[in-house]
PDB file of C-alpha atoms in Angstrom:
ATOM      1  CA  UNK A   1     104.219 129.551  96.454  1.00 45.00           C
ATOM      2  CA  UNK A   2     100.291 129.660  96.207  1.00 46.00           C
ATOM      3  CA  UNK A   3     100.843 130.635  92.318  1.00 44.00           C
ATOM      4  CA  UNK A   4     103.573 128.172  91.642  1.00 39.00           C
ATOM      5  CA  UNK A   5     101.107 125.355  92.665  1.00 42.00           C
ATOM      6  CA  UNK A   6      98.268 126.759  91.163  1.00 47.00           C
ATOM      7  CA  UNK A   7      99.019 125.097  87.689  1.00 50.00           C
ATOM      8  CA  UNK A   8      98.923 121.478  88.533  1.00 48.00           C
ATOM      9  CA  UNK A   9     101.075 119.613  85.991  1.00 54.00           C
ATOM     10  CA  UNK A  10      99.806 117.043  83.292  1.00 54.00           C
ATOM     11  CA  UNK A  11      99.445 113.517  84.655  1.00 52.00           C
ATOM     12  CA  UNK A  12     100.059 112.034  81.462  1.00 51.00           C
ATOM     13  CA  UNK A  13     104.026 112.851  82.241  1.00 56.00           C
ATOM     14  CA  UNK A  14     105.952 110.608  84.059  1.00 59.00           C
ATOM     15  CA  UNK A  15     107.880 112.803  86.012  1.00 69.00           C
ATOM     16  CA  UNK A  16     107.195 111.570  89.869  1.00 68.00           C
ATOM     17  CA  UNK A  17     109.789 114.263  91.170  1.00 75.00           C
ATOM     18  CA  UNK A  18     108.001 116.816  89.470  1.00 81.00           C
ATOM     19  CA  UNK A  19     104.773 115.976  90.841  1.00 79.00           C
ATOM     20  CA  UNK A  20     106.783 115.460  94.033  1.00 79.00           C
ATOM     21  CA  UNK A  21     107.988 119.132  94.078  1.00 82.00           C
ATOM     22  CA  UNK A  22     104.008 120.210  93.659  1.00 80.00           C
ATOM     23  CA  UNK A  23     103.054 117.915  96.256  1.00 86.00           C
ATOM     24  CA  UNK A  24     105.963 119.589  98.670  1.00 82.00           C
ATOM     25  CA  UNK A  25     104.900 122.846  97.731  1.00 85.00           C
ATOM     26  CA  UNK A  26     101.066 122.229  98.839  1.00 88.00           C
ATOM     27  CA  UNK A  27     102.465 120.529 101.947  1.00 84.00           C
ATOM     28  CA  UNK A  28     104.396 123.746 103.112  1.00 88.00           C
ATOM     29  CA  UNK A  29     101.084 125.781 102.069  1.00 89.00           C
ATOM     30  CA  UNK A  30      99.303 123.714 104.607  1.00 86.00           C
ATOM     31  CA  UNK A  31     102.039 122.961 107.506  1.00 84.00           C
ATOM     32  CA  UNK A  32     102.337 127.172 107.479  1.00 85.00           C
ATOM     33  CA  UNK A  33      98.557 127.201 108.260  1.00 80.00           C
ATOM     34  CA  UNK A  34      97.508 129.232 104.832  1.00 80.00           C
ATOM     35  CA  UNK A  35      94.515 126.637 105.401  1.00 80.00           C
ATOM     36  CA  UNK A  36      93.077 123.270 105.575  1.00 86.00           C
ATOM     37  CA  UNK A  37      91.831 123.400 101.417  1.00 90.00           C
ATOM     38  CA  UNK A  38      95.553 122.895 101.029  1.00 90.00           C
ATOM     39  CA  UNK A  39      95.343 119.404 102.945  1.00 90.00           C
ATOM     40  CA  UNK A  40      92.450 118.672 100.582  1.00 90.00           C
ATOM     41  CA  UNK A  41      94.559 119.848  97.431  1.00 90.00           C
ATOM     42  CA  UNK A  42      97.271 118.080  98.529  1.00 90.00           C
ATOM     43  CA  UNK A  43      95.655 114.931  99.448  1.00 91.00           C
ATOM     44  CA  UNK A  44      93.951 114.651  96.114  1.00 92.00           C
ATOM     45  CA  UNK A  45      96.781 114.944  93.893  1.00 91.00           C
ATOM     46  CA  UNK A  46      98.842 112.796  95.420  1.00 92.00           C
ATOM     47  CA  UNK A  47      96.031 110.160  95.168  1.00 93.00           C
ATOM     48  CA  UNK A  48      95.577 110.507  91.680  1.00 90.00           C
ATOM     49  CA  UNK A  49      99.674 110.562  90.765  1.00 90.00           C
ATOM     50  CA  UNK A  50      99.551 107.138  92.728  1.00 91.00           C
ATOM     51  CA  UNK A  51      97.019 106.024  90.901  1.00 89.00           C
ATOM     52  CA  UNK A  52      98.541 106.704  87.486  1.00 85.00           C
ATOM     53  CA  UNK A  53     102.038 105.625  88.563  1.00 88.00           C
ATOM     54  CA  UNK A  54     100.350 102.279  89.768  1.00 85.00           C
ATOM     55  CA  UNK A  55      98.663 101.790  86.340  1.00 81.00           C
ATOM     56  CA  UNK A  56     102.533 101.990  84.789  1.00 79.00           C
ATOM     57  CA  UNK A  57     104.031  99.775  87.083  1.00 77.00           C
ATOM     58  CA  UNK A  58     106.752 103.221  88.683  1.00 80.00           C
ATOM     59  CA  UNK A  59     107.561 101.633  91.739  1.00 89.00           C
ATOM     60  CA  UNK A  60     110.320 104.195  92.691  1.00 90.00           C
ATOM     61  CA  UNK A  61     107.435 107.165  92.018  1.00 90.00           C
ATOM     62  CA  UNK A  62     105.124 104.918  93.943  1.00 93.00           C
ATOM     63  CA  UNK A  63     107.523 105.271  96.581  1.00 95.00           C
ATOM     64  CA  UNK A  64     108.226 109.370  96.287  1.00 93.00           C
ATOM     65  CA  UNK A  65     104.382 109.536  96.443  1.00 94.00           C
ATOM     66  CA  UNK A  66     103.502 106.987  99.124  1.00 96.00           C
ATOM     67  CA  UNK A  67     106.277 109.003 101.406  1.00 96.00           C
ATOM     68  CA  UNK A  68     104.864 112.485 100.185  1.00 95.00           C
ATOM     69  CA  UNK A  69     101.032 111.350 101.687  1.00 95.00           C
ATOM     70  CA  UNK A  70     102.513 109.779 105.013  1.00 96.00           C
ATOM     71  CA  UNK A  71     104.345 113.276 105.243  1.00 95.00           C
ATOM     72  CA  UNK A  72     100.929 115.006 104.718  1.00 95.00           C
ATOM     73  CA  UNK A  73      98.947 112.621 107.187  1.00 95.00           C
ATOM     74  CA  UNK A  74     101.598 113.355 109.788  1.00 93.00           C
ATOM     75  CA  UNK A  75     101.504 116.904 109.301  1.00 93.00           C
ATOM     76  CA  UNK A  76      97.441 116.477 109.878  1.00 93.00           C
ATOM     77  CA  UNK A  77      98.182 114.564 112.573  1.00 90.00           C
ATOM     78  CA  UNK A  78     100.256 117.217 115.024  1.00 88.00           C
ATOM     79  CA  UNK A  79      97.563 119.529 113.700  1.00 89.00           C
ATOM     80  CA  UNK A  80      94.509 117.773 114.737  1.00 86.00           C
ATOM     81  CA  UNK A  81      95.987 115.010 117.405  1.00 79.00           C
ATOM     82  CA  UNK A  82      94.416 112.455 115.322  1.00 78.00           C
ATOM     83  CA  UNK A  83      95.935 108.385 116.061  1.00 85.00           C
ATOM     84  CA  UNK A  84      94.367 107.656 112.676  1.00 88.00           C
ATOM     85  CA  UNK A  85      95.910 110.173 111.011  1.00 90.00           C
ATOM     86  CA  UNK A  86      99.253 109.402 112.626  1.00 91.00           C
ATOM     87  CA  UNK A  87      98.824 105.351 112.137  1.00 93.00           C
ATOM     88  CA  UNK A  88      97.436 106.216 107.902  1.00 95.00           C
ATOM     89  CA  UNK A  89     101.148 108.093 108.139  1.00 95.00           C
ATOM     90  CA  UNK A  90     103.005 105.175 109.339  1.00 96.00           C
ATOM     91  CA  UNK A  91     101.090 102.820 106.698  1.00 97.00           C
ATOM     92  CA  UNK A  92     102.214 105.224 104.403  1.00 97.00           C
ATOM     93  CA  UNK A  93     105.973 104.824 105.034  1.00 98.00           C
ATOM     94  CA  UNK A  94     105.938 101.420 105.017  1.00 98.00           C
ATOM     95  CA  UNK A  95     104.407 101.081 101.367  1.00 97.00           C
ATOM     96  CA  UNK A  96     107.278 103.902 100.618  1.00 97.00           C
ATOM     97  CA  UNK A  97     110.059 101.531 101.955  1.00 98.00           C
ATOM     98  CA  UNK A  98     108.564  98.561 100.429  1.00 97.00           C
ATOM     99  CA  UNK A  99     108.300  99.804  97.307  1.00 96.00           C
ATOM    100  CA  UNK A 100     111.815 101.338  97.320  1.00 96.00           C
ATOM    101  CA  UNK A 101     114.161  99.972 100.320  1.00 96.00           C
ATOM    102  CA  UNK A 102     116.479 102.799  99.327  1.00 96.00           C
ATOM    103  CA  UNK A 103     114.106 105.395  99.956  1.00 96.00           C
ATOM    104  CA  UNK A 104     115.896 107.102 102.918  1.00 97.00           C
ATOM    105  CA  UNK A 105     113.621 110.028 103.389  1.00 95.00           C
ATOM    106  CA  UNK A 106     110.687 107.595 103.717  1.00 97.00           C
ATOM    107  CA  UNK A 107     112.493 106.067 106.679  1.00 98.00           C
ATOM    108  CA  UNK A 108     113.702 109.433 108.130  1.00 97.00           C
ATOM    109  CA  UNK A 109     109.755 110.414 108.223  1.00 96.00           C
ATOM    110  CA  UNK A 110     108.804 107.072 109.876  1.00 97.00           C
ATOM    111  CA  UNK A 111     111.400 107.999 112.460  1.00 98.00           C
ATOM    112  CA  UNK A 112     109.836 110.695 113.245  1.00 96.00           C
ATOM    113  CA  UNK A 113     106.534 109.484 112.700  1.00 95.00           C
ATOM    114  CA  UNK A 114     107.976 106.649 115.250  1.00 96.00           C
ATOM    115  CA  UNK A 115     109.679 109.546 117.716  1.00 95.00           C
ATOM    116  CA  UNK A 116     105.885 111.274 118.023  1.00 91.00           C
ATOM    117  CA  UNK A 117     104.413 108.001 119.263  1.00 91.00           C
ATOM    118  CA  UNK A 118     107.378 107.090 122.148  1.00 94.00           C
ATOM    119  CA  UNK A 119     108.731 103.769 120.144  1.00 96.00           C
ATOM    120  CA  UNK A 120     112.375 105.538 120.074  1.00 97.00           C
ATOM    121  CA  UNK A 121     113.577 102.123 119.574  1.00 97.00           C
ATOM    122  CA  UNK A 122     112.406 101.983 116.379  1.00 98.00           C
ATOM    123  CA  UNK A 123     112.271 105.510 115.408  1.00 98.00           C
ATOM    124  CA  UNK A 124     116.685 105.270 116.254  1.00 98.00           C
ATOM    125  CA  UNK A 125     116.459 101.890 114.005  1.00 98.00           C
ATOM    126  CA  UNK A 126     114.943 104.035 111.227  1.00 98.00           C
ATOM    127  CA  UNK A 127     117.209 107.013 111.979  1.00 98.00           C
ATOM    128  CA  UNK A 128     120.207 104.556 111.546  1.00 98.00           C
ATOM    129  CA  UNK A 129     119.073 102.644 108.035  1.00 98.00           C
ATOM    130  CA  UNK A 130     118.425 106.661 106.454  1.00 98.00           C
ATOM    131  CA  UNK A 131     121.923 107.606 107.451  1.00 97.00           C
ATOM    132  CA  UNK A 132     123.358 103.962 106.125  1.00 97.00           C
ATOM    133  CA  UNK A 133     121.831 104.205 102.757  1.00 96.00           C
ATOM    134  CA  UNK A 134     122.117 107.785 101.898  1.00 95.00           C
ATOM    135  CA  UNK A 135     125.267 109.941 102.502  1.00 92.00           C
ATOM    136  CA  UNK A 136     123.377 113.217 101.039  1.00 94.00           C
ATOM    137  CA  UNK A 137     124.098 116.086 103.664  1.00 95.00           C
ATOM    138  CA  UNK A 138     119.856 116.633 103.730  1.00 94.00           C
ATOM    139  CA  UNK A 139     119.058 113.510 103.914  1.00 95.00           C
ATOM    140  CA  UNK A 140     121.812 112.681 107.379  1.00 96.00           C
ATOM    141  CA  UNK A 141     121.370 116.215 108.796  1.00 97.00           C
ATOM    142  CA  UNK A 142     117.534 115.369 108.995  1.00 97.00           C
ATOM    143  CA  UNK A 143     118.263 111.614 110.292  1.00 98.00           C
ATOM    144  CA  UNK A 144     121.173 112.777 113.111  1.00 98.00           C
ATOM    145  CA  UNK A 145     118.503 115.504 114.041  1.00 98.00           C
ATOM    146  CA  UNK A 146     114.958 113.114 114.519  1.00 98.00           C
ATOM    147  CA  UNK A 147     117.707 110.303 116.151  1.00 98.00           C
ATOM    148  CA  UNK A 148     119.289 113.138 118.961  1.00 98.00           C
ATOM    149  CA  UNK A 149     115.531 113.754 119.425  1.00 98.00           C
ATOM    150  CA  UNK A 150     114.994 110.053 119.965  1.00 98.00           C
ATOM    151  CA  UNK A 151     118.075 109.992 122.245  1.00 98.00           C
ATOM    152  CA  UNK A 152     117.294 112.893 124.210  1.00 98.00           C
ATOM    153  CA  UNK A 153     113.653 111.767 124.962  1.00 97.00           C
ATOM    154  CA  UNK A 154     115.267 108.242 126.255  1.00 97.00           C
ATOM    155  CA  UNK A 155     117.802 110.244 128.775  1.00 97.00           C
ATOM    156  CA  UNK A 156     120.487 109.801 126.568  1.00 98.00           C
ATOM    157  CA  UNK A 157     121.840 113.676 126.679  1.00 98.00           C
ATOM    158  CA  UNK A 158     125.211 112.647 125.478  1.00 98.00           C
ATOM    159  CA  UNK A 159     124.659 110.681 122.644  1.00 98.00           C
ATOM    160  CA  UNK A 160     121.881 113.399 122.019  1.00 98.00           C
ATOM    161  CA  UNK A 161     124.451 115.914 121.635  1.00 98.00           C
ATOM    162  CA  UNK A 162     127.028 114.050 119.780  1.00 98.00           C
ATOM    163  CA  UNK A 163     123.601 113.266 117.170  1.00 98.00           C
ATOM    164  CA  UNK A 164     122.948 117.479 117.108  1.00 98.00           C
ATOM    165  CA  UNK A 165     126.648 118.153 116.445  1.00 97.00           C
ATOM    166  CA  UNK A 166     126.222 115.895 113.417  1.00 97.00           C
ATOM    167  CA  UNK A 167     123.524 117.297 112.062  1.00 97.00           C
ATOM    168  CA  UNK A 168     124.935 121.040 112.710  1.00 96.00           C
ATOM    169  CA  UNK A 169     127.903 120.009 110.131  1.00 96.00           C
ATOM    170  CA  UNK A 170     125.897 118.830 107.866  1.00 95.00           C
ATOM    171  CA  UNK A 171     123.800 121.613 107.773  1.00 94.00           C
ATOM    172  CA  UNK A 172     125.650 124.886 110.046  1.00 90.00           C
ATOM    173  CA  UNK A 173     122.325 127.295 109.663  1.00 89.00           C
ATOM    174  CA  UNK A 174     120.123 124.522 111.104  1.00 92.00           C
ATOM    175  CA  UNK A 175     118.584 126.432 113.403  1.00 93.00           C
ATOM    176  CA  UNK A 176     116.630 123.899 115.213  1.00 95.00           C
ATOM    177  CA  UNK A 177     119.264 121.340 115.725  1.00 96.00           C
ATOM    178  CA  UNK A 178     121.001 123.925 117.834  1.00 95.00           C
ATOM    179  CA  UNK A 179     118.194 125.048 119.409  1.00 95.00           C
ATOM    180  CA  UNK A 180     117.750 120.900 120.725  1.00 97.00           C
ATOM    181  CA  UNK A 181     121.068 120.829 121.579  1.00 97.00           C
ATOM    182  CA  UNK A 182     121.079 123.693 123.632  1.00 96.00           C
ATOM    183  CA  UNK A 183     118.177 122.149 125.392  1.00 97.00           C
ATOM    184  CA  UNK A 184     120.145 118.842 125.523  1.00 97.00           C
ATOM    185  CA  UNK A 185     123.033 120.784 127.587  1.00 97.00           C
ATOM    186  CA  UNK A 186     120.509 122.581 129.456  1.00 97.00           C
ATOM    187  CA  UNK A 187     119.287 119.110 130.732  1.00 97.00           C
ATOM    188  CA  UNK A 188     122.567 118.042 131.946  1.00 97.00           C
ATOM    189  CA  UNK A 189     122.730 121.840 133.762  1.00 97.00           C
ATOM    190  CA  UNK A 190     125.347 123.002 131.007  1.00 97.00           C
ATOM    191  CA  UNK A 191     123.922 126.379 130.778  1.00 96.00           C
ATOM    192  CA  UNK A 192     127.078 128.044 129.628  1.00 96.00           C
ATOM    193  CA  UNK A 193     126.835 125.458 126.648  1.00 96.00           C
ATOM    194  CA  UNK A 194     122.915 125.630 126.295  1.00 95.00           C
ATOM    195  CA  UNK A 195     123.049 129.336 125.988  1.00 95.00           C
ATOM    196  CA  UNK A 196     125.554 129.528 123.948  1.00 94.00           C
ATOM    197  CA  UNK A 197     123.795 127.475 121.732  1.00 94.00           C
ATOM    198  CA  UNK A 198     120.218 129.405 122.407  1.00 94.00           C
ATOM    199  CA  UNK A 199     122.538 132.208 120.764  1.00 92.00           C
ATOM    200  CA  UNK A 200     123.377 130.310 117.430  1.00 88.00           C
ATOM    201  CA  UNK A 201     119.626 129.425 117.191  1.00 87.00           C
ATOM    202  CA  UNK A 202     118.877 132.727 117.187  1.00 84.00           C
ATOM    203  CA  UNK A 203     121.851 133.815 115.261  1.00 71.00           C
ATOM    204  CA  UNK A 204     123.002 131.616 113.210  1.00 53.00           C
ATOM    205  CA  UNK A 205     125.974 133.391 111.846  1.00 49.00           C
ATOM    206  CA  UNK A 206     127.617 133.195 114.887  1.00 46.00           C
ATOM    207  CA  UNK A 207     127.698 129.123 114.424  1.00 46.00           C
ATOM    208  CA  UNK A 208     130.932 129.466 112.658  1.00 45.00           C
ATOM    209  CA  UNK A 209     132.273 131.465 116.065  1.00 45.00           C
ATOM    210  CA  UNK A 210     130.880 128.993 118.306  1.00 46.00           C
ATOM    211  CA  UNK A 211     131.059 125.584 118.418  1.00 45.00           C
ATOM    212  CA  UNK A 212     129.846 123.607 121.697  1.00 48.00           C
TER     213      UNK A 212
END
């Protein structure tokens, strides 16, 4: 990964989801802690491909970009705890959105930037318009997922659930969705259910055995 991003491409292309795939690959260099430079790599290009995608008027590369930096400040945010990082994020999002009102993975991230920050009103509100607007199985797999967490941190176990199971068929080696809704069971004292589900986190071939 480290080599791949090593060779920034030219800005004088207009490929946004190029740049976008560079930008994702220095924001998985940093989120897996292989060091804070990354941030600053990261940070910087992304600046600059605004910048030049301003100057040429690219609203929908505006809006890849714009949601690529509020998914870096968020990142920084869990890291360091920082409410300026995490509000930056959210400002972020909303110049992705407004830029491109069909840009569902900008509103997944402000869910969860929402979600982080206890407003699971509008985190679920988010959750819903990424799901309405996008049928890709990513793109719902990640809503359903961030809106169970939403539910689930409200008291909502069921609906919590019912949001996990959703996810799971969208994506069946999603890991972490059945790790949540194992804890989602194990909050309504379903242990047989949460550790079966503990199992498929764990295990995930055995999701096509198993389905609770």
């Amino acid at each position: 990964m480290e080599k791949y991003v090593t060779n920034l491409p030219s800005l004088e292309r207009e490929d946004p989801v190029l740049y976008g795939s560079y930008a994702d690959g220095m924001f998985l260099l940093y989120s897996n802690d292989q060091g804070d430079n990354w941030f600053l790599k990261d940070r910087s290009f992304i600046l600059k491909v605004i910048d030049q995608l301003q100057s040429r008027g690219n609203d929908k590369g505006l809006s890849l970009m714009w949601e690529s930096y509020g998914e870096l400040l968020l990142e920084k945010s869990k890291k360091n705890t920082s409410i300026d990082d995490e509000h930056a994020a959210l400002i972020a999002f909303d110049k992705a959105i407004k830029l491109d009102p069909k840009n569902a993975m900008a509103y997944n991230n402000r869910g969860y930037a929402y979600s982080d920050n206890s407003d699971f009103e509008r985190a679920i509100a988010d959750f819903d318009k990424a799901i309405d607007i996008d049928p890709n199985p990513t793109t719902c797999a990640c809503a359903y997922k961030g809106r169970g967490l939403s539910y689930a941190a409200k008291g909502e176990m069921d609906r919590a659930i019912e949001d996990y199971t959703k996810a799971i068929d969208f994506d069946p080696k999603d890991a972490v969705a059945s790790n949540y809704r194992g804890d989602a069971y194990f909050n309504k004292g379903e242990f047989d259910c949460a550790i079966a589900n503990y199992v498929i986190a764990h295990v995930p071939t055995f999701a096509g055995e198993m389905a609770y």
